[in-house]
Amino acid sequence: LGRVPDDPEAISVAPVEVIRFEVAAGADPRDRLDAPGDLMVSDHHLALSYARSRPDLQTVPLPWRHVYAAVSPPRGHLAASSVTDDMRARLATDAVRGDARGASTPYWSTTPGCPSAAGTPVRGSEIAIGTRPRVLFRETDSVAGDLAARLVALGGFGSGDGLLAALLPTGSGRLSSLALGHQAFDDALTEGREALYLVRLDRDTLDPCQPWRGLEARAPWLRAPGVSASAAVVPLVETRAHAILRRGVGRLSLDGDGGLVLAAAREARR
């Protein structure tokens, strides 16, 4: 900005480059890659496979940001889940179509200082009992949908690789899945009457207890006496998005927190 000499009330503005951000929820990500634009961040498998097939685009993996967990309401006093690392790895490979890996443990439920699942008891009338043999997930979450489909398929073939028996040691009957809108899913999670809920939580936060506190607020039955955190909330897979950059636009790097830093092409050549 600067003052115009002949008119002290006027302000001259030097030409600047404008960065425009768009949210393309619900659209086919391949269409977005065909449209004008230089950078796209996506975890959708169709976007990643399409970008890798085009020589004018390059993909850069971003940090692992989310963990998907299976949340199960109490049905008696359950011990810690016996889901193994091998089960998680197979689930990430066989079920999720995006970039995923088996979740590493321990998580917030065993972090010193985080609230215990039984730390603030709720009244007996508020303790939910998961009675409906269904797996619920948000309809806009494709990863949760992939996981739900895999769990239902495992139920159709018996116990499969033992994953369902580990998640639901007291049994559940024949499972089905149900996709719900945002508010309907949160209401169902608060009620806690389904066999399993698939939730997405932040993997790394400044406050390591924040994901657990947020989940407790949405599912108060997690505070019921006798509920084991490691049995009620079981991390399954971790996911990450990729940055898709049009070649020649500039150089992409990540800062210490995993944020994107884009240098213009002329700056990158210095």
Tab-separated table of C-alpha atoms in Angstrom:
chain	number	residue	atom	x	y	z
A	1	LEU	CA	0.000	0.000	0.000
A	2	GLY	CA	1.141	3.600	-0.555
A	3	ARG	CA	-0.119	7.174	-0.692
A	4	VAL	CA	-0.746	8.786	-4.080
A	5	PRO	CA	1.333	12.032	-4.117
A	6	ASP	CA	-1.289	14.160	-5.898
A	7	ASP	CA	-4.135	12.935	-3.693
A	8	PRO	CA	-3.271	12.327	-0.010
A	9	GLU	CA	-6.679	10.730	0.581
A	10	ALA	CA	-6.144	8.074	-2.090
A	11	ILE	CA	-4.252	4.849	-1.578
A	12	SER	CA	-2.456	2.964	-4.319
A	13	VAL	CA	-2.389	-0.810	-4.155
A	14	ALA	CA	0.461	-2.773	-5.686
A	15	PRO	CA	-0.568	-5.805	-7.731
A	16	VAL	CA	-0.661	-8.960	-5.600
A	17	GLU	CA	-1.211	-12.627	-6.323
A	18	VAL	CA	-4.481	-13.951	-4.916
A	19	ILE	CA	-4.828	-17.461	-3.527
A	20	ARG	CA	-8.332	-18.831	-3.751
A	21	PHE	CA	-9.485	-21.719	-1.534
A	22	GLU	CA	-12.413	-23.969	-2.420
A	23	VAL	CA	-14.096	-26.833	-0.581
A	24	ALA	CA	-15.312	-29.539	-2.932
A	25	ALA	CA	-17.216	-31.839	-0.577
A	26	GLY	CA	-19.384	-34.371	-2.357
A	27	ALA	CA	-17.938	-33.740	-5.799
A	28	ASP	CA	-16.009	-36.314	-7.796
A	29	PRO	CA	-12.377	-35.410	-6.968
A	30	ARG	CA	-11.269	-36.315	-10.494
A	31	ASP	CA	-13.479	-33.558	-11.860
A	32	ARG	CA	-11.774	-31.105	-9.535
A	33	LEU	CA	-8.372	-32.149	-10.843
A	34	ASP	CA	-9.557	-31.477	-14.399
A	35	ALA	CA	-10.765	-28.004	-13.408
A	36	PRO	CA	-8.477	-24.957	-13.098
A	37	GLY	CA	-6.397	-25.070	-9.952
A	38	ASP	CA	-2.841	-25.686	-8.813
A	39	LEU	CA	-3.056	-27.539	-5.490
A	40	MET	CA	-5.515	-30.023	-4.042
A	41	VAL	CA	-5.462	-31.822	-0.687
A	42	SER	CA	-7.386	-35.096	-0.654
A	43	ASP	CA	-7.450	-38.521	0.954
A	44	HIS	CA	-9.854	-39.937	-1.644
A	45	HIS	CA	-8.523	-42.996	-3.432
A	46	LEU	CA	-9.986	-41.893	-6.775
A	47	ALA	CA	-8.160	-38.568	-6.609
A	48	LEU	CA	-4.852	-40.218	-5.742
A	49	SER	CA	-5.013	-42.907	-8.431
A	50	TYR	CA	-6.063	-40.380	-11.065
A	51	ALA	CA	-3.307	-37.928	-10.102
A	52	ARG	CA	-0.646	-40.637	-10.322
A	53	SER	CA	-1.756	-41.420	-13.875
A	54	ARG	CA	-1.184	-37.849	-15.066
A	55	PRO	CA	2.333	-36.612	-15.844
A	56	ASP	CA	1.396	-32.985	-15.134
A	57	LEU	CA	0.563	-33.737	-11.486
A	58	GLN	CA	2.664	-34.843	-8.545
A	59	THR	CA	1.526	-36.172	-5.173
A	60	VAL	CA	3.115	-35.512	-1.784
A	61	PRO	CA	2.063	-37.585	1.263
A	62	LEU	CA	1.130	-35.525	4.319
A	63	PRO	CA	1.597	-36.566	7.968
A	64	TRP	CA	-0.634	-39.236	9.500
A	65	ARG	CA	-3.415	-37.101	10.957
A	66	HIS	CA	-6.407	-39.257	11.868
A	67	VAL	CA	-7.060	-42.497	13.680
A	68	TYR	CA	-10.244	-44.495	13.193
A	69	ALA	CA	-11.486	-46.305	16.255
A	70	ALA	CA	-14.218	-48.816	16.957
A	71	VAL	CA	-16.308	-47.679	19.918
A	72	SER	CA	-18.371	-50.325	21.675
A	73	PRO	CA	-20.925	-49.686	24.448
A	74	PRO	CA	-20.499	-51.759	27.629
A	75	ARG	CA	-22.152	-55.140	27.882
A	76	GLY	CA	-20.808	-56.377	31.165
A	77	HIS	CA	-17.284	-55.862	32.453
A	78	LEU	CA	-14.991	-56.315	29.473
A	79	ALA	CA	-11.247	-56.795	29.551
A	80	ALA	CA	-8.848	-54.945	27.272
A	81	SER	CA	-9.365	-55.658	23.594
A	82	SER	CA	-7.245	-58.391	22.050
A	83	VAL	CA	-7.045	-56.759	18.603
A	84	THR	CA	-3.505	-57.396	17.390
A	85	ASP	CA	-1.183	-55.278	15.264
A	86	ASP	CA	-1.482	-57.866	12.503
A	87	MET	CA	-5.274	-57.535	12.498
A	88	ARG	CA	-4.960	-53.766	12.213
A	89	ALA	CA	-2.445	-54.012	9.383
A	90	ARG	CA	-4.675	-56.388	7.401
A	91	LEU	CA	-7.666	-54.118	7.955
A	92	ALA	CA	-5.741	-51.129	6.595
A	93	THR	CA	-4.572	-53.094	3.565
A	94	ASP	CA	-7.734	-55.029	2.752
A	95	ALA	CA	-10.490	-52.563	3.685
A	96	VAL	CA	-9.377	-48.959	3.235
A	97	ARG	CA	-8.991	-47.741	-0.334
A	98	GLY	CA	-7.030	-44.612	0.605
A	99	ASP	CA	-3.608	-44.299	2.238
A	100	ALA	CA	-3.863	-46.174	5.537
A	101	ARG	CA	-1.813	-48.213	7.981
A	102	GLY	CA	-2.568	-50.169	11.116
A	103	ALA	CA	-2.975	-47.937	14.151
A	104	SER	CA	-0.111	-47.869	16.596
A	105	THR	CA	-0.697	-48.061	20.331
A	106	PRO	CA	-0.893	-46.928	23.081
A	107	TYR	CA	-3.206	-43.949	22.589
A	108	TRP	CA	-4.899	-41.425	24.868
A	109	SER	CA	-6.593	-44.071	27.034
A	110	THR	CA	-3.223	-45.014	28.523
A	111	THR	CA	-1.601	-41.563	28.475
A	112	PRO	CA	-0.696	-40.391	32.012
A	113	GLY	CA	-2.960	-37.544	33.055
A	114	CYS	CA	-5.775	-38.316	30.622
A	115	PRO	CA	-9.204	-38.948	32.155
A	116	SER	CA	-9.942	-42.556	32.921
A	117	ALA	CA	-13.009	-44.061	31.290
A	118	ALA	CA	-14.310	-44.881	34.780
A	119	GLY	CA	-13.101	-41.618	36.333
A	120	THR	CA	-16.498	-39.861	36.489
A	121	PRO	CA	-19.254	-42.425	37.112
A	122	VAL	CA	-22.680	-41.850	35.603
A	123	ARG	CA	-25.949	-43.020	37.119
A	124	GLY	CA	-26.995	-46.587	36.381
A	125	SER	CA	-30.012	-45.404	34.387
A	126	GLU	CA	-27.634	-43.608	32.024
A	127	ILE	CA	-25.504	-46.669	31.254
A	128	ALA	CA	-26.249	-47.736	27.702
A	129	ILE	CA	-26.309	-51.352	26.626
A	130	GLY	CA	-25.374	-52.011	23.012
A	131	THR	CA	-28.168	-54.286	21.833
A	132	ARG	CA	-28.582	-53.626	18.108
A	133	PRO	CA	-26.189	-55.678	15.953
A	134	ARG	CA	-25.199	-52.786	13.703
A	135	VAL	CA	-22.073	-50.842	12.784
A	136	LEU	CA	-22.783	-47.118	12.512
A	137	PHE	CA	-20.698	-44.501	10.691
A	138	ARG	CA	-21.067	-41.043	9.186
A	139	GLU	CA	-22.343	-41.134	5.626
A	140	THR	CA	-19.771	-38.579	4.427
A	141	ASP	CA	-16.797	-40.573	5.737
A	142	SER	CA	-15.595	-42.976	3.037
A	143	VAL	CA	-12.918	-44.551	5.248
A	144	ALA	CA	-15.429	-45.376	7.969
A	145	GLY	CA	-17.689	-46.806	5.254
A	146	ASP	CA	-14.865	-49.038	4.034
A	147	LEU	CA	-14.217	-50.293	7.565
A	148	ALA	CA	-17.905	-50.932	8.196
A	149	ALA	CA	-18.227	-52.951	4.986
A	150	ARG	CA	-15.219	-55.062	5.975
A	151	LEU	CA	-16.556	-55.766	9.475
A	152	VAL	CA	-19.963	-56.761	8.115
A	153	ALA	CA	-18.269	-59.039	5.567
A	154	LEU	CA	-16.211	-60.679	8.313
A	155	GLY	CA	-19.415	-61.279	10.254
A	156	GLY	CA	-20.936	-62.978	7.227
A	157	PHE	CA	-18.020	-65.434	7.108
A	158	GLY	CA	-18.061	-66.197	10.809
A	159	SER	CA	-15.361	-64.648	12.957
A	160	GLY	CA	-13.026	-64.103	9.973
A	161	ASP	CA	-9.509	-63.483	11.193
A	162	GLY	CA	-10.670	-63.099	14.800
A	163	LEU	CA	-11.142	-59.341	14.569
A	164	LEU	CA	-14.859	-59.343	15.377
A	165	ALA	CA	-14.364	-61.741	18.275
A	166	ALA	CA	-11.725	-59.365	19.628
A	167	LEU	CA	-13.918	-56.276	19.187
A	168	LEU	CA	-17.109	-57.914	20.456
A	169	PRO	CA	-16.076	-60.716	22.834
A	170	THR	CA	-19.635	-61.138	24.124
A	171	GLY	CA	-20.989	-61.641	20.601
A	172	SER	CA	-23.268	-59.483	18.481
A	173	GLY	CA	-25.276	-61.681	16.152
A	174	ARG	CA	-25.197	-61.040	12.425
A	175	LEU	CA	-23.940	-57.509	11.829
A	176	SER	CA	-25.296	-54.936	9.404
A	177	SER	CA	-24.092	-51.389	8.749
A	178	LEU	CA	-25.886	-48.064	8.677
A	179	ALA	CA	-24.658	-44.683	7.384
A	180	LEU	CA	-26.088	-41.652	9.164
A	181	GLY	CA	-25.892	-37.892	8.775
A	182	HIS	CA	-23.723	-35.843	11.120
A	183	GLN	CA	-26.336	-35.047	13.785
A	184	ALA	CA	-28.077	-38.420	13.570
A	185	PHE	CA	-24.757	-40.192	14.122
A	186	ASP	CA	-23.922	-38.039	17.150
A	187	ASP	CA	-27.371	-38.674	18.630
A	188	ALA	CA	-26.964	-42.429	18.149
A	189	LEU	CA	-23.482	-42.342	19.710
A	190	THR	CA	-24.862	-40.535	22.757
A	191	GLU	CA	-27.599	-43.135	23.101
A	192	GLY	CA	-25.116	-45.999	22.819
A	193	ARG	CA	-27.407	-48.816	21.764
A	194	GLU	CA	-25.553	-50.129	18.725
A	195	ALA	CA	-22.908	-52.845	18.683
A	196	LEU	CA	-20.166	-50.660	17.185
A	197	TYR	CA	-19.571	-47.067	16.188
A	198	LEU	CA	-16.737	-46.078	13.857
A	199	VAL	CA	-15.325	-42.675	14.778
A	200	ARG	CA	-12.511	-40.537	13.388
A	201	LEU	CA	-10.267	-38.868	15.940
A	202	ASP	CA	-7.264	-36.600	15.660
A	203	ARG	CA	-4.024	-38.519	15.963
A	204	ASP	CA	-1.667	-35.769	17.169
A	205	THR	CA	-2.898	-32.823	19.215
A	206	LEU	CA	-1.207	-30.279	21.467
A	207	ASP	CA	-3.278	-31.735	24.297
A	208	PRO	CA	-2.943	-35.542	24.008
A	209	CYS	CA	-6.098	-35.994	26.095
A	210	GLN	CA	-8.307	-33.825	23.869
A	211	PRO	CA	-9.542	-36.638	21.562
A	212	TRP	CA	-10.575	-38.725	24.571
A	213	ARG	CA	-12.326	-35.825	26.321
A	214	GLY	CA	-14.199	-34.985	23.137
A	215	LEU	CA	-15.318	-38.579	22.722
A	216	GLU	CA	-16.438	-38.798	26.358
A	217	ALA	CA	-18.544	-35.679	25.888
A	218	ARG	CA	-20.304	-37.291	22.915
A	219	ALA	CA	-20.661	-40.717	24.559
A	220	PRO	CA	-21.232	-40.210	28.311
A	221	TRP	CA	-21.606	-43.955	28.858
A	222	LEU	CA	-17.828	-44.192	28.498
A	223	ARG	CA	-17.679	-42.849	32.076
A	224	ALA	CA	-19.790	-45.680	33.485
A	225	PRO	CA	-18.203	-47.656	36.349
A	226	GLY	CA	-16.402	-50.762	35.157
A	227	VAL	CA	-15.965	-49.589	31.556
A	228	SER	CA	-12.433	-50.261	30.339
A	229	ALA	CA	-11.119	-47.574	28.009
A	230	SER	CA	-8.953	-50.079	26.152
A	231	ALA	CA	-11.978	-52.317	25.598
A	232	ALA	CA	-14.565	-49.656	24.735
A	233	VAL	CA	-12.415	-47.610	22.326
A	234	VAL	CA	-10.120	-49.626	20.046
A	235	PRO	CA	-7.892	-47.838	17.498
A	236	LEU	CA	-7.984	-49.634	14.150
A	237	VAL	CA	-6.261	-47.703	11.357
A	238	GLU	CA	-4.507	-44.396	10.743
A	239	THR	CA	-4.988	-42.352	7.579
A	240	ARG	CA	-3.369	-39.430	5.834
A	241	ALA	CA	-4.166	-37.149	2.939
A	242	HIS	CA	-1.926	-36.241	0.011
A	243	ALA	CA	-1.190	-32.884	-1.565
A	244	ILE	CA	-1.673	-32.987	-5.339
A	245	LEU	CA	0.334	-30.256	-7.045
A	246	ARG	CA	0.392	-29.187	-10.674
A	247	ARG	CA	3.973	-29.422	-11.942
A	248	GLY	CA	5.704	-26.120	-12.610
A	249	VAL	CA	3.614	-24.183	-10.101
A	250	GLY	CA	6.208	-24.218	-7.350
A	251	ARG	CA	7.906	-26.257	-4.668
A	252	LEU	CA	5.960	-27.876	-1.847
A	253	SER	CA	7.372	-28.587	1.588
A	254	LEU	CA	6.071	-29.247	5.109
A	255	ASP	CA	6.756	-27.231	8.228
A	256	GLY	CA	7.406	-28.713	11.670
A	257	ASP	CA	3.678	-29.150	12.361
A	258	GLY	CA	2.982	-30.797	9.023
A	259	GLY	CA	1.534	-27.641	7.463
A	260	LEU	CA	1.927	-27.013	3.748
A	261	VAL	CA	4.473	-24.447	2.576
A	262	LEU	CA	4.241	-23.554	-1.109
A	263	ALA	CA	7.049	-21.559	-2.725
A	264	ALA	CA	6.285	-19.888	-6.049
A	265	ALA	CA	8.151	-21.265	-9.051
A	266	ARG	CA	10.336	-18.162	-9.390
A	267	GLU	CA	11.212	-18.310	-5.681
A	268	ALA	CA	11.940	-22.042	-5.864
A	269	ARG	CA	14.510	-21.406	-8.633
A	270	ARG	CA	16.590	-19.033	-6.508
